[in-house]
Short mmCIF file of C-alpha atoms in Angstrom, two decimals:
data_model
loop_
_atom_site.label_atom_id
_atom_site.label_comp_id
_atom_site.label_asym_id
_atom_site.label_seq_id
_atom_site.Cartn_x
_atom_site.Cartn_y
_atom_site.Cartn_z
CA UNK Z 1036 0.00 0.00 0.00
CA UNK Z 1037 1.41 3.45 -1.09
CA UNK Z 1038 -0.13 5.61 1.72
CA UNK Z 1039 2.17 7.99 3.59
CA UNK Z 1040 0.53 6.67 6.65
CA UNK Z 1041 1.47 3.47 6.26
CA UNK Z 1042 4.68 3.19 8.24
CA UNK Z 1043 3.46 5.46 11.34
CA UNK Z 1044 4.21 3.42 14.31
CA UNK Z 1045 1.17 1.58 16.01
CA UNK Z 1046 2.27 2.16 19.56
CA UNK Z 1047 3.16 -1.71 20.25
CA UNK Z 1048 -0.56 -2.60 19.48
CA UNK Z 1049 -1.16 -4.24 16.18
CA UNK Z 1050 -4.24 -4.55 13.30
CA UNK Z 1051 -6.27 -8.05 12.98
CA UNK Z 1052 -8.14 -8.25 9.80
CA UNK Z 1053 -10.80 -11.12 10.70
CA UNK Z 1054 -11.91 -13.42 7.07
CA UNK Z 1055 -15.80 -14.74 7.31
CA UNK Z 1056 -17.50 -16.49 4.88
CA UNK Z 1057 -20.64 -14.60 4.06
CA UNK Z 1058 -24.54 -15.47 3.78
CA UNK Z 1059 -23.42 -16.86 -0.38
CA UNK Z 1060 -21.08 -19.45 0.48
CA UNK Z 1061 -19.15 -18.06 -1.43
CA UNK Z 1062 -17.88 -14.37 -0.91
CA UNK Z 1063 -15.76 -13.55 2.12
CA UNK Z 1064 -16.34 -10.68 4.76
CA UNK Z 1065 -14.18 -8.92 6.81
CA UNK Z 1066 -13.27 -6.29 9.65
CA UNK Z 1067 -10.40 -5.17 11.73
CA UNK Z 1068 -10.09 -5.33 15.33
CA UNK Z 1069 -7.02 -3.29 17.42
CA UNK Z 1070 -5.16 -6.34 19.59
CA UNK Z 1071 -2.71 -4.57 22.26
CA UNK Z 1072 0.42 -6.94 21.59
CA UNK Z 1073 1.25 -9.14 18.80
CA UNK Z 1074 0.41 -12.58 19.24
CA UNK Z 1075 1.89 -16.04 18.12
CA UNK Z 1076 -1.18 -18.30 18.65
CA UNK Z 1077 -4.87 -18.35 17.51
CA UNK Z 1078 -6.01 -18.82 20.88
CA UNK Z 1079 -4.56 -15.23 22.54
CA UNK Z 1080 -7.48 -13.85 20.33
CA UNK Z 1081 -10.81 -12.86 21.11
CA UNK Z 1082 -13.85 -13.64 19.62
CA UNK Z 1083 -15.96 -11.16 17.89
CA UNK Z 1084 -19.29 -10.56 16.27
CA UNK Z 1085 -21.01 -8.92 13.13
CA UNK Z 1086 -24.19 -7.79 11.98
CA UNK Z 1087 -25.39 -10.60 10.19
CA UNK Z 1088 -28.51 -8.70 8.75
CA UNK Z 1089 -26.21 -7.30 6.55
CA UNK Z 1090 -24.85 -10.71 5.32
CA UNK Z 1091 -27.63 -12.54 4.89
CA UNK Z 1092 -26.97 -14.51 7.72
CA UNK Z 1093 -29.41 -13.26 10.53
CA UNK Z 1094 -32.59 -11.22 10.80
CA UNK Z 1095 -32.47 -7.84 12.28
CA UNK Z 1096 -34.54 -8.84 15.01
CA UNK Z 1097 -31.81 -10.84 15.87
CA UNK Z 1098 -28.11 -9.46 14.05
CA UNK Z 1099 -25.62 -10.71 15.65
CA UNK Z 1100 -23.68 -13.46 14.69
CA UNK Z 1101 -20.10 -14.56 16.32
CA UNK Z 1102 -16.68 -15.17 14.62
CA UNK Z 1103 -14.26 -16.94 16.46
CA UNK Z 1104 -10.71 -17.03 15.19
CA UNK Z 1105 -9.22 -20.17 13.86
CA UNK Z 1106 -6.08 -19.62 12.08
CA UNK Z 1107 -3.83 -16.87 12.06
CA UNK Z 1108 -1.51 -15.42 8.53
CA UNK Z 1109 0.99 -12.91 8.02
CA UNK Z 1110 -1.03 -9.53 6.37
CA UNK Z 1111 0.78 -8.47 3.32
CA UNK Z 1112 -1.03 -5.53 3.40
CA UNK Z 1113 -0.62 -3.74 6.68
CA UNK Z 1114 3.09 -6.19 7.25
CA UNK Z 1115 4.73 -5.79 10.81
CA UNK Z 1116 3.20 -7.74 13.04
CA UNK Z 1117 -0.14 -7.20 11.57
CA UNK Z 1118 -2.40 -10.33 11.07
CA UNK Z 1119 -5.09 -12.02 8.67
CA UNK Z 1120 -7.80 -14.39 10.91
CA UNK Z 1121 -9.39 -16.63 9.58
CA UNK Z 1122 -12.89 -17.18 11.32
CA UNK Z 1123 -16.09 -19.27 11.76
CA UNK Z 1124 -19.27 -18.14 12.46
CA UNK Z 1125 -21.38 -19.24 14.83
CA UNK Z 1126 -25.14 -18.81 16.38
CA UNK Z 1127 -26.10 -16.68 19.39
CA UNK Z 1128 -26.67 -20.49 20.95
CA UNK Z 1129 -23.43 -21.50 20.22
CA UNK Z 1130 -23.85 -23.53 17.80
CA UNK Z 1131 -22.03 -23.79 14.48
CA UNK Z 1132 -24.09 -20.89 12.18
CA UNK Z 1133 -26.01 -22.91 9.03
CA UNK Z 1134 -23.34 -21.08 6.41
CA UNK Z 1135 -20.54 -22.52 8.64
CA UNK Z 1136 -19.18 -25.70 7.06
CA UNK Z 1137 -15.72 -25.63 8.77
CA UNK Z 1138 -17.05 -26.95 12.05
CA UNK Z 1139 -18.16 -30.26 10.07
CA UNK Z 1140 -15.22 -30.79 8.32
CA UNK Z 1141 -12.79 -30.35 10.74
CA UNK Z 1142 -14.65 -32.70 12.79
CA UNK Z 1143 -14.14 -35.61 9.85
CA UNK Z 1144 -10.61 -34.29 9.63
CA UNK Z 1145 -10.05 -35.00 13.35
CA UNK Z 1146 -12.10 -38.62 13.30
CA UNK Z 1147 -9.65 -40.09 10.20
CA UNK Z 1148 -6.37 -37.92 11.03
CA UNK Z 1149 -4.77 -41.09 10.87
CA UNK Z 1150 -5.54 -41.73 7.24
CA UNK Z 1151 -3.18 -38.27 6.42
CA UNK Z 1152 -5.35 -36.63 3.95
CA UNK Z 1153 -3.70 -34.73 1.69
CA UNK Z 1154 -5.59 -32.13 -0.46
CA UNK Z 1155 -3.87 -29.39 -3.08
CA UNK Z 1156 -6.65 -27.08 -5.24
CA UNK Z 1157 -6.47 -25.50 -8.54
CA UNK Z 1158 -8.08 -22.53 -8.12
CA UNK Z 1159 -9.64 -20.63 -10.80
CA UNK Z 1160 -10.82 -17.31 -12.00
CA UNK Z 1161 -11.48 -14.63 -14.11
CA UNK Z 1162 -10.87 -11.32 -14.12
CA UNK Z 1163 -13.20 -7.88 -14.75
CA UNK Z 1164 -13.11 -4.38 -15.33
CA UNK Z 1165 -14.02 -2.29 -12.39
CA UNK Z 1166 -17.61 -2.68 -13.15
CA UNK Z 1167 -17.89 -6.51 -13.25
CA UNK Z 1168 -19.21 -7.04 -16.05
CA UNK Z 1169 -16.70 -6.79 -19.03
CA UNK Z 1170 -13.66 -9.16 -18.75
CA UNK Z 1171 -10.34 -7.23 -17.88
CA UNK Z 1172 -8.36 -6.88 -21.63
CA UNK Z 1173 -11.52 -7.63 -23.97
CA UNK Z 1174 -11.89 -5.66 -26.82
CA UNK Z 1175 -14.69 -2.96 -25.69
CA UNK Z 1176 -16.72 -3.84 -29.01
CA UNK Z 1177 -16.83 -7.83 -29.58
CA UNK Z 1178 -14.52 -10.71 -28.32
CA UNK Z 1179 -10.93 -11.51 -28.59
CA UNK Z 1180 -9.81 -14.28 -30.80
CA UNK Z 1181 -10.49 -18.32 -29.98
CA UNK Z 1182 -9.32 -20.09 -27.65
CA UNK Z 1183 -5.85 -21.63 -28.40
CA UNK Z 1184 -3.08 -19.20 -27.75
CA UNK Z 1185 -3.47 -17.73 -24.12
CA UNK Z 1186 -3.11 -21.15 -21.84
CA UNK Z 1187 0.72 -20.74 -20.36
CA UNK Z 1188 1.47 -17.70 -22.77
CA UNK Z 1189 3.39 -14.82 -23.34
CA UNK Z 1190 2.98 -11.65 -24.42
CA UNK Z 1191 0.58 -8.42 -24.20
CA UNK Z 1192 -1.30 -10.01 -27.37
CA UNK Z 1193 -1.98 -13.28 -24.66
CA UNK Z 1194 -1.86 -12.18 -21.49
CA UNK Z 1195 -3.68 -9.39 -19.29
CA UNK Z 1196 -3.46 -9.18 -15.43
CA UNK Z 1197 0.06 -10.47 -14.81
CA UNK Z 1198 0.77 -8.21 -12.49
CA UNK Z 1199 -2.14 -8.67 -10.74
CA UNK Z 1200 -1.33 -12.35 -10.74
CA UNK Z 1201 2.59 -11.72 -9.40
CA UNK Z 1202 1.46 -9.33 -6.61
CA UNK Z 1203 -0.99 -12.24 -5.72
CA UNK Z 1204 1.87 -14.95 -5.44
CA UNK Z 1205 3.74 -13.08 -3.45
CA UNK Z 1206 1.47 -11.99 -1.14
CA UNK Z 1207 0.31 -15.08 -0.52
CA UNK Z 1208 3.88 -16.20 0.07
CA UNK Z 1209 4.66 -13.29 3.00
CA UNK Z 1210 1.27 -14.52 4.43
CA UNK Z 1211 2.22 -17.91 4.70
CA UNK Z 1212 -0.41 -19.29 2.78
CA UNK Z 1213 0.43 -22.93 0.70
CA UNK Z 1214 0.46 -21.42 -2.75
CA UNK Z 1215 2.02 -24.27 -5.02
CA UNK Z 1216 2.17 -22.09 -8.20
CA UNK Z 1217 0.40 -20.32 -11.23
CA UNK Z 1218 0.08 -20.61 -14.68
CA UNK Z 1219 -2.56 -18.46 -17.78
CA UNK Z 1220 -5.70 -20.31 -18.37
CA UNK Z 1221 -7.47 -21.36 -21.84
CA UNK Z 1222 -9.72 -18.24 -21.74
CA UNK Z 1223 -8.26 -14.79 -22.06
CA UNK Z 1224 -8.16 -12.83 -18.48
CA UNK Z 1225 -9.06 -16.42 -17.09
CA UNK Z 1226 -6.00 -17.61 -14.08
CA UNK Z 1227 -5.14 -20.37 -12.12
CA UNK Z 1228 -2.93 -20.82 -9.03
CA UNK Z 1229 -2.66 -23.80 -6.83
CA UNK Z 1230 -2.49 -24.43 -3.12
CA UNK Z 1231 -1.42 -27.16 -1.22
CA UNK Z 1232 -0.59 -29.76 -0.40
CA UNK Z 1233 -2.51 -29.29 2.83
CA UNK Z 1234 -3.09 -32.01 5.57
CA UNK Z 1235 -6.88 -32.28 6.61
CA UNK Z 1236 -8.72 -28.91 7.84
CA UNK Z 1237 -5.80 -26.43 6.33
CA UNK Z 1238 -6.88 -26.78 3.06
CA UNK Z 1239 -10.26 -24.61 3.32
CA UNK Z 1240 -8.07 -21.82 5.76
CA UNK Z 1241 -5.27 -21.66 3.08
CA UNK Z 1242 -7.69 -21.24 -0.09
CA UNK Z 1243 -10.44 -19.07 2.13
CA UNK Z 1244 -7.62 -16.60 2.60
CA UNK Z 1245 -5.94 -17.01 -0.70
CA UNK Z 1246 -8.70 -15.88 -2.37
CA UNK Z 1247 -9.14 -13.16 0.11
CA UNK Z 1248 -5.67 -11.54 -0.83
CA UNK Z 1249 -6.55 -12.50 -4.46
CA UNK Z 1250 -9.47 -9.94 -4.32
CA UNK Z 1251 -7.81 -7.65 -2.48
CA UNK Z 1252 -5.23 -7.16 -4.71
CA UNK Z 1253 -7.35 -6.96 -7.15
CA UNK Z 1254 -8.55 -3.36 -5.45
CA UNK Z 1255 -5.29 -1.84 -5.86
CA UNK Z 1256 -5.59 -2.39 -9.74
CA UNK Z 1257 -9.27 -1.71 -10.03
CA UNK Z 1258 -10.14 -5.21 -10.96
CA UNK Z 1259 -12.63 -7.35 -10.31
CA UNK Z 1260 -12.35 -11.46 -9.02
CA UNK Z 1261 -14.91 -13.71 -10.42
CA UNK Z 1262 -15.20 -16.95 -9.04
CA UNK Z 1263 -18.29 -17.88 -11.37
CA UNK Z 1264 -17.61 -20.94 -13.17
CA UNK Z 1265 -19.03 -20.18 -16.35
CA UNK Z 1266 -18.22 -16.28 -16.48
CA UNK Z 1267 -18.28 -16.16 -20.51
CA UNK Z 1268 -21.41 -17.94 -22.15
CA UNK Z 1269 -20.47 -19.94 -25.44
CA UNK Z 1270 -17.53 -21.57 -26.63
CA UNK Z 1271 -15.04 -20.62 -23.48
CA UNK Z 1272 -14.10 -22.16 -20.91
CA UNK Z 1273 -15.81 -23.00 -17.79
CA UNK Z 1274 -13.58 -21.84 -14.10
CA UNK Z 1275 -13.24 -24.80 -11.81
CA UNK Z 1276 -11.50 -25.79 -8.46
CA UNK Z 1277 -10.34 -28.85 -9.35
CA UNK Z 1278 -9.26 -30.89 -6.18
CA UNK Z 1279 -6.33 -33.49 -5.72
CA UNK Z 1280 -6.74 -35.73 -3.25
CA UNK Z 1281 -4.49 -38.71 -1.33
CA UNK Z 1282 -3.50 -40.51 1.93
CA UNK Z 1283 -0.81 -42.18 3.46
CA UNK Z 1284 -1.85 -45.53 1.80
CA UNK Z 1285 -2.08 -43.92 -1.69
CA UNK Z 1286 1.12 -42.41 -1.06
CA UNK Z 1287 2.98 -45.63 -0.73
CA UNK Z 1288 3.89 -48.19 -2.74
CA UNK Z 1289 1.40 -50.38 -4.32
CA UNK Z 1290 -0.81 -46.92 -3.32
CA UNK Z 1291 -3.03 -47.18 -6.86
CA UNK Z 1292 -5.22 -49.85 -5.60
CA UNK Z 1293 -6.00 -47.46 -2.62
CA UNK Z 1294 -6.66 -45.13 -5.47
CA UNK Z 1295 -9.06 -47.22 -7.83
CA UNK Z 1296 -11.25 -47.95 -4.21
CA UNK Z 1297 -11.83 -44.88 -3.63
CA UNK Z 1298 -12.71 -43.57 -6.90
CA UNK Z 1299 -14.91 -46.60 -7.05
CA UNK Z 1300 -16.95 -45.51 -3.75
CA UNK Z 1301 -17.00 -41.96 -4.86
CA UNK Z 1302 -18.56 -42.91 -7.86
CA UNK Z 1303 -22.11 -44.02 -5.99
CA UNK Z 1304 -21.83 -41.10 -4.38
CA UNK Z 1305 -21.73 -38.66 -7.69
CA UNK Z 1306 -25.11 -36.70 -6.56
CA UNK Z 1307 -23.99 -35.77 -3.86
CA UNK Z 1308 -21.42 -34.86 -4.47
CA UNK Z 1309 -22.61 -32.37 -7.18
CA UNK Z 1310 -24.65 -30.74 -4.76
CA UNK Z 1311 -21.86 -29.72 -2.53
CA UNK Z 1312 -19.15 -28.97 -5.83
CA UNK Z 1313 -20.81 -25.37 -5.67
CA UNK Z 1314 -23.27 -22.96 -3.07
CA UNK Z 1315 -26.34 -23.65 -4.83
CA UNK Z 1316 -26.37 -27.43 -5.15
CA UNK Z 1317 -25.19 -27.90 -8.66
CA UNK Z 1318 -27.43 -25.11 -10.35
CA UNK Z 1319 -23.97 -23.02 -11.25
CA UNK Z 1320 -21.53 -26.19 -11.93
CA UNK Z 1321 -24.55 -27.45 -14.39
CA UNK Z 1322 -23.49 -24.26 -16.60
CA UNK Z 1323 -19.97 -25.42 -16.52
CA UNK Z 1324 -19.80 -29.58 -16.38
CA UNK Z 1325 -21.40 -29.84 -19.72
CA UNK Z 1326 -18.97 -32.39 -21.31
CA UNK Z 1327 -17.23 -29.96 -23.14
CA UNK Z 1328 -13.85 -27.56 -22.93
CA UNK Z 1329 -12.35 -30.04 -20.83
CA UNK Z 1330 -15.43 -31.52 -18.81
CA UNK Z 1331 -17.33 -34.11 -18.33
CA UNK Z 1332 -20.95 -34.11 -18.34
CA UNK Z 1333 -22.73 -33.37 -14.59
CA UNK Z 1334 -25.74 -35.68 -15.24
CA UNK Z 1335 -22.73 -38.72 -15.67
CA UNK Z 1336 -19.99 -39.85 -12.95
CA UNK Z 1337 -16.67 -40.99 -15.31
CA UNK Z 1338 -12.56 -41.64 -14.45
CA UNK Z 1339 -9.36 -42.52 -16.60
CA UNK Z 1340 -6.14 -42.03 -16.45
CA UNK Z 1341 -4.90 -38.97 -17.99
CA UNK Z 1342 -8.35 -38.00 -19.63
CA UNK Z 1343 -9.16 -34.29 -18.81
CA UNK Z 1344 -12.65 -34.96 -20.09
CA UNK Z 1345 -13.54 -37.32 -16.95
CA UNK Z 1346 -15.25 -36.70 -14.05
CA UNK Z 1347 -11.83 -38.03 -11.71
CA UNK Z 1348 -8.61 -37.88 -13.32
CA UNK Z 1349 -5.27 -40.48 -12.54
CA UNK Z 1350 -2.18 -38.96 -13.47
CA UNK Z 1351 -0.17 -40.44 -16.61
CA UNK Z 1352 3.03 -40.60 -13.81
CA UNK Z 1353 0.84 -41.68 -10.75
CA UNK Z 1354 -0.29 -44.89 -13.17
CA UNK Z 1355 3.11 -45.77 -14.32
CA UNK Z 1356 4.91 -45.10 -10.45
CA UNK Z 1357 1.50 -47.71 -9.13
CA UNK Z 1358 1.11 -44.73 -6.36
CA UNK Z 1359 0.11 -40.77 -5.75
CA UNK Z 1360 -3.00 -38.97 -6.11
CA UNK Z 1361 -5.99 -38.52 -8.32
CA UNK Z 1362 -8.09 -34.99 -8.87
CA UNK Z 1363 -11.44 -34.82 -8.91
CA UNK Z 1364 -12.64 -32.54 -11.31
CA UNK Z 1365 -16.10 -31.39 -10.72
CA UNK Z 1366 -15.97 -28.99 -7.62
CA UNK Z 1367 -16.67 -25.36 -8.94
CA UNK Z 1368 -14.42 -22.62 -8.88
CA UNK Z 1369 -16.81 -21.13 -6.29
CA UNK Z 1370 -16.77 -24.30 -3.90
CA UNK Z 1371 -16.21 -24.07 -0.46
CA UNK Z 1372 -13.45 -26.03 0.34
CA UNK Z 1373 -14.36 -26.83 2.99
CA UNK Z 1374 -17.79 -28.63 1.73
CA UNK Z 1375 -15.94 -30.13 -0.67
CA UNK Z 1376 -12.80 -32.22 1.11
CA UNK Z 1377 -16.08 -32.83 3.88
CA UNK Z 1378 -17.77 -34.99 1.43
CA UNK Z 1379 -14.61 -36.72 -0.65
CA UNK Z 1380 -13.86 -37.40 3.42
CA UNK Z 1381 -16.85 -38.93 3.36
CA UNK Z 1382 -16.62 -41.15 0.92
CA UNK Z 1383 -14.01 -42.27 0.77
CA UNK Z 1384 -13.75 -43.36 4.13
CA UNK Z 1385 -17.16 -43.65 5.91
#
């Protein structure tokens, strides 16, 4: 941040900016709170509240709705000691708030810890002018040219937003977030980047606040984040999350028959699991999972090695080492992680 104000000292007290997920499922809230010394744990913070009228989370009759911290990043905004919290929201009972899906899912993390679940996402999205509307680098008057030469490339004629996109990296690096790497995508103004791997219940906190700094960055350059999955209608591509997913046994040697199994029992499961790939039960990813640009068809549950058109994917290398991972490629680009590892958990090991 450029402001002149910026490096005027806080008086030993510091700034934490606490993350909520919002009355969509999908959009993320947030607010800062004044802690009098910098802390080194999630626990030396308090809980807090919001009005949840305002989120669509609550009535006015009866606003409030709690956050209680429960992880703790680096800000790359405000640096020093300054902090990003992660929260989850909760009732004025006590009870885990209906939009909070963290509770459930760290709760299946905890019962098969001992399987190691590993989880990395591909995160994409697309980016828009200031209004939200017209995608960032589009001609004003028509479209840009097919699909073909913008995946991985180079070049003003390719690629808009790199900046955005190296700010974002980076940031997320200083914050301590699990980004893996980035790359162009097939549509023009259309990104990925990757997070993980992450054992169990850090892979929602790391891609919840990833895509926080994602947007926020975004501010500084007047851009706009869309996490739609099918932001262009016609022939471009769709935005997914698509989610890779192992555990110790798949890991090991002889790990591809752990693999196959539980591919196999997430494949009587492919309804539900549709309804929690994106916030409004499958109504957005049916706009994307059409069985074309690289998808395979929602109303059908399909796997292969190597095949990008499949429901699951095996790696080419993962078949020929016999052990790794396999990516399931249905969850939207506006998932909630958390929702999402919750019912592969599920699954795959219930």
């Amino acid at each position: 941040m450029g402001s002149q104000f910026m490096d005027l000292d806080q008086n030993g007290k510091i700034q934490a900016y606490y993350i909520w997920i919002d009355g969509s499922g999908q959009n993320v809230r947030g607010k800062t709170k004044t802690i009098d010394a910098p802390v080194t744990s999630v626990d030396e913070l308090p809980e807090w509240n919001f009005d949840g009228s305002s989120t669509n989370q609550s009535t006015g009759a009866n606003s409030d709705v709690y956050i209680r911290p429960v992880s703790i990043f680096k800000d790359p905004f405000r640096r020093g000691d300054n902090i990003l919290v992660m929260c989850e929201c909760y009732s004025p009972d006590d009870t885990p708030h209906p939009t909070n899906k963290r509770d459930a899912c760290n709760k299946l993390m905890t019962e098969f810890a001992d399987q190691k679940p590993w989880f990395g996402i591909e995160q994409e999205y697309t980016m828009f002018d200031y209004t939200g509307r017209h995608p960032y680098g589009w001609p004003a008057n028509g479209f840009p040219g097919p699909q073909g030469p913008y995946y991985c490339g180079v070049g003003a004629d390719k690629v808009q937003g790199r900046k955005i996109v190296e700010a974002h990296y980076r940031a997320c690096m200083y914050a301590g977030v699990k980004i893996a790497g980035s790359n162009g995508e097939v549509m023009p103004s259309q990104w990925e980047y990757q997070v993980g791997p992450c054992e169990g219940i850090e892979m929602g906190d790391h891609l919840w606040v990833s895509r926080y700094i994602l947007s926020r960055v975004a501010e500084e350059f007047d851009v706009v984040i869309s996490f739609d999955p099918k932001p262009i209608p016609g022939d471009w591509n769709g935005a997914g999350c698509h989610t890779n997913i192992s555990t110790l046994a798949m890991r090991k040697a002889g790990g591809m028959e752990h693999i196959v199994k539980a591919i196999e029992k997430m494949s009587t499961k492919h309804e539900e699991h549709i309804a929690e790939y994106d916030p409004t039960n499958g109504a957005d990813n049916a706009r994307r999972l059409t069985g074309l640009h690289e998808t395979a068809s929602i109303h059908d549950f399909s796997y292969g090695v190597a095949n990008r058109g499949a429901s699951i994917r095996i790696p080419r290398q993962c078949e020929k080492d016999g052990y790794g991972y396999f990516e399931d490629r249905r969850p939207a680009s506006n998932c909630d992680p958390y929702a999402v590892t919750s019912r592969i958990m599920k699954s795959m090991c219930q």
